[in-house]
Amino acid sequence: MRPKKIDIKYVLGFLGGFIFLLLFTLLSYWLGFGVIGEGKLSELVERAGVYGPLLIILMKSLTLVLAPLSGGPIYILTALLYGFFGAFLITFIGDLFGSTICFLIARKLGRKVALRLTGKRSLRIIDKLYHYLGEWRGFLVVSFLPVQDLASYAAGFTRMSYREFITVILITRIIINTFYVSLAFFPKQSILIKVAYLFLILVYSVFVAFWWSRFSGKREGSITKLTLGSS
């Protein structure tokens, strides 16, 4: 079977998403440090106390459970408030927590509950992902695509163990969260680093488009009979 060609519309689509995120970053950086000021941001963080990170963890988790909500802006805003390392830790915990919930919902509660939380369109994508995953290697590839929320649901429908699941999540989120959180500091980077970022975004968009072209061509199937604990 000949591999599918990369559909240029997918490349442009994912590039458009990153361009939007970069524009959001520039606007947030300008508002945070140019209009509001670093001092007031620090005061806001101090007032929020421990509830600030907890609220962000909850919000980040919900963007995964209630697919397909976008969590991209949360990485940027959290980095502006808590710095790189603080934002990485907060969003990392939120992603681990949210991914685990998605996995357990699919594993324990089944397809009907997943449908209510994700919608029919997202469930069709989950069906395609399910037929691709099979084992942790497939999940590793899919976890680098911008559908990790849906992939976590799909993994819950397979026979993949939770240990395999969370190991892949840990590995991929370290890489992905590092990149997204670092985008918050894009405006103050040197020209060379900015060009490097844009090059990485282009390469990643082509990578995503390649795999997404493969998924889009797969026949939709039903996972009802194959789910563990389906309802």
Coordinates of C-alpha atoms in Angstrom, one line a residue:
M1 CA 0.0 0.0 0.0
R2 CA 1.5 3.3 -1.1
P3 CA 1.8 6.0 1.7
K4 CA -0.5 8.9 1.4
K5 CA 0.9 12.2 0.3
I6 CA 0.8 15.2 2.6
D7 CA -2.2 17.3 2.1
I8 CA -1.1 20.9 1.9
K9 CA -4.4 22.1 3.5
Y10 CA -3.5 20.3 6.7
V11 CA 0.0 22.0 6.7
L12 CA -1.7 25.4 6.2
G13 CA -4.3 24.6 8.8
F14 CA -1.8 23.7 11.6
L15 CA 0.4 26.6 10.6
G16 CA -2.6 28.9 11.0
G17 CA -3.1 27.6 14.5
F18 CA 0.4 28.3 15.5
I19 CA 0.3 31.8 13.9
F20 CA -2.8 32.5 16.0
L21 CA -1.0 31.3 19.1
L22 CA 2.0 33.5 18.3
L23 CA -0.2 36.5 17.8
F24 CA -1.9 35.7 21.1
T25 CA 1.5 35.5 22.7
L26 CA 2.6 38.9 21.4
L27 CA -0.7 40.5 22.6
S28 CA -0.5 38.8 26.0
Y29 CA 3.2 39.8 26.4
W30 CA 2.4 43.4 25.5
L31 CA -0.6 43.6 27.9
G32 CA 1.2 41.8 30.7
F33 CA 4.5 43.7 30.7
G34 CA 3.7 46.8 28.7
V35 CA 0.2 47.8 30.0
I36 CA -0.3 46.0 33.3
G37 CA 3.3 45.9 34.3
E38 CA 5.5 43.2 35.9
G39 CA 4.9 44.5 39.4
K40 CA 1.2 44.2 39.2
L41 CA 1.5 40.7 37.7
S42 CA 3.7 39.7 40.7
E43 CA 1.1 41.2 43.0
L44 CA -1.7 39.2 41.3
V45 CA 0.3 36.0 41.7
E46 CA 0.9 36.7 45.4
R47 CA -2.8 37.5 46.0
A48 CA -3.9 34.3 44.3
G49 CA -1.6 32.2 46.6
V50 CA -1.9 28.4 46.2
Y51 CA -5.4 28.8 44.6
G52 CA -3.9 30.3 41.5
P53 CA -1.9 27.2 40.4
L54 CA -4.7 24.9 41.5
L55 CA -7.2 26.8 39.4
I56 CA -4.9 26.6 36.4
I57 CA -4.4 22.9 36.9
L58 CA -8.2 22.4 37.0
M59 CA -8.7 24.5 33.8
K60 CA -5.9 22.7 32.0
S61 CA -7.4 19.3 32.9
L62 CA -10.8 20.4 31.7
T63 CA -9.4 21.4 28.3
L64 CA -8.5 17.7 27.8
V65 CA -11.6 16.1 29.4
L66 CA -14.1 18.4 27.5
A67 CA -12.6 18.0 24.1
P68 CA -11.9 19.8 21.8
L69 CA -11.3 22.8 24.0
S70 CA -7.9 24.5 23.3
G71 CA -5.4 24.7 26.1
G72 CA -2.8 26.6 24.1
P73 CA -3.4 30.0 25.6
I74 CA -3.2 28.6 29.1
Y75 CA 0.5 27.7 28.6
I76 CA 1.2 31.3 27.5
L77 CA -0.7 33.0 30.3
T78 CA 0.6 30.7 33.0
A79 CA 4.2 31.4 31.8
L80 CA 3.7 35.2 32.0
L81 CA 2.4 34.8 35.6
Y82 CA 4.7 32.1 37.0
G83 CA 7.8 32.1 34.8
F84 CA 9.1 29.2 32.8
F85 CA 9.7 26.6 35.5
G86 CA 6.6 27.4 37.5
A87 CA 4.4 27.3 34.4
F88 CA 6.0 24.1 33.2
L89 CA 5.2 22.3 36.5
I90 CA 1.7 23.7 36.7
T91 CA 0.6 22.8 33.2
F92 CA 2.5 19.5 33.3
I93 CA 0.5 18.4 36.4
G94 CA -2.7 19.6 34.7
D95 CA -2.0 17.6 31.5
L96 CA -1.1 14.5 33.5
F97 CA -4.3 14.8 35.6
G98 CA -6.5 15.5 32.6
S99 CA -5.1 12.8 30.4
T100 CA -5.6 10.3 33.2
I101 CA -9.2 11.3 33.6
C102 CA -9.8 10.8 29.9
F103 CA -8.2 7.4 30.0
L104 CA -10.2 6.2 33.0
I105 CA -13.5 7.6 31.6
A106 CA -13.0 5.5 28.5
R107 CA -11.8 2.5 30.4
K108 CA -14.3 2.4 33.2
L109 CA -17.4 4.3 31.9
G110 CA -17.3 3.5 28.2
R111 CA -18.3 5.0 24.9
K112 CA -21.6 6.7 25.9
V113 CA -20.0 8.9 28.5
A114 CA -17.1 9.7 26.2
L115 CA -19.6 10.8 23.6
R116 CA -21.3 13.2 26.0
L117 CA -18.0 14.8 26.9
T118 CA -16.4 15.0 23.4
G119 CA -19.3 15.1 20.9
K120 CA -20.0 13.0 17.8
R121 CA -17.3 14.7 15.6
S122 CA -14.6 14.1 18.2
L123 CA -15.7 10.5 18.8
R124 CA -15.3 9.8 15.1
I125 CA -11.7 10.9 15.4
I126 CA -11.4 8.7 18.5
D127 CA -12.6 5.7 16.4
K128 CA -9.9 6.3 13.8
L129 CA -7.2 6.7 16.5
Y130 CA -8.4 3.6 18.2
H131 CA -7.9 1.5 15.1
Y132 CA -4.4 2.9 14.7
L133 CA -3.1 2.7 18.3
G134 CA -3.0 -1.0 19.1
E135 CA 0.0 -0.6 21.5
W136 CA 2.1 2.0 23.2
R137 CA 4.2 2.7 20.0
G138 CA 1.2 3.9 18.1
F139 CA 0.2 6.0 21.1
L140 CA 3.6 7.5 21.3
V141 CA 3.3 8.8 17.7
V142 CA -0.2 10.1 18.2
S143 CA 0.7 11.9 21.4
F144 CA 2.9 14.3 19.5
L145 CA -0.2 15.3 17.4
P146 CA -2.5 18.1 18.7
V147 CA -5.2 15.5 19.6
Q148 CA -3.7 14.1 22.8
D149 CA -7.1 14.6 24.6
L150 CA -8.8 12.4 22.0
A151 CA -5.9 10.0 21.9
S152 CA -6.2 9.6 25.7
Y153 CA -9.8 8.6 25.3
A154 CA -8.9 6.2 22.5
A155 CA -6.1 4.6 24.6
G156 CA -8.6 3.9 27.3
F157 CA -10.6 1.8 24.8
T158 CA -7.6 -0.4 24.0
R159 CA -5.9 -3.1 26.1
M160 CA -3.0 -0.7 26.8
S161 CA -2.0 -0.8 30.5
Y162 CA -2.2 2.4 32.5
R163 CA 1.6 2.1 33.2
E164 CA 2.3 2.2 29.4
F165 CA -0.2 5.0 29.0
I166 CA 1.2 7.3 31.7
T167 CA 4.8 6.6 30.6
V168 CA 4.1 7.8 27.1
I169 CA 2.3 10.9 28.5
L170 CA 5.2 11.7 30.8
I171 CA 7.7 11.5 28.0
T172 CA 5.7 13.5 25.4
R173 CA 4.4 16.2 27.8
I174 CA 7.9 17.0 28.9
I175 CA 8.8 17.9 25.3
I176 CA 5.5 19.5 24.3
N177 CA 5.0 21.5 27.4
T178 CA 8.6 22.8 27.3
F179 CA 8.0 24.1 23.8
Y180 CA 4.6 25.7 24.5
V181 CA 5.6 27.4 27.7
S182 CA 8.8 28.7 26.1
L183 CA 6.6 30.4 23.4
A184 CA 5.5 32.9 26.0
F185 CA 9.1 34.4 25.9
F186 CA 9.2 34.5 22.1
P187 CA 8.9 38.3 21.9
K188 CA 12.1 39.0 23.8
Q189 CA 14.3 36.4 22.1
S190 CA 17.0 37.2 19.5
I191 CA 16.3 37.1 15.8
L192 CA 18.2 33.8 15.5
I193 CA 16.1 32.1 18.1
K194 CA 12.9 33.4 16.7
V195 CA 13.9 32.0 13.3
A196 CA 14.7 28.7 14.9
Y197 CA 11.2 28.7 16.5
L198 CA 9.5 29.4 13.2
F199 CA 11.5 26.6 11.5
L200 CA 10.5 24.1 14.3
I201 CA 6.9 25.2 13.9
L202 CA 7.0 24.6 10.1
V203 CA 8.7 21.2 10.5
Y204 CA 6.1 20.2 13.2
S205 CA 3.2 21.3 11.0
V206 CA 4.5 19.1 8.2
F207 CA 4.9 16.2 10.6
V208 CA 1.4 16.6 11.9
A209 CA -0.1 17.0 8.4
F210 CA 1.6 13.8 7.3
W211 CA 0.1 11.7 10.1
W212 CA -3.2 13.5 9.9
S213 CA -3.4 12.7 6.2
R214 CA -3.0 9.1 7.1
F215 CA -5.7 9.2 9.8
S216 CA -8.2 11.1 7.5
G217 CA -8.0 8.3 5.0
K218 CA -8.8 5.5 7.5
R219 CA -12.2 4.0 7.4
E220 CA -14.3 4.9 10.4
G221 CA -15.3 1.9 12.6
S222 CA -17.1 1.3 15.8
I223 CA -15.2 0.5 19.0
T224 CA -18.3 -0.5 20.9
K225 CA -17.6 -4.3 20.8
L226 CA -13.9 -3.8 21.6
T227 CA -14.1 -1.4 24.5
L228 CA -13.2 -2.5 28.0
G229 CA -16.0 -1.6 30.4
S230 CA -18.1 -0.1 27.6
S231 CA -21.6 1.0 28.6

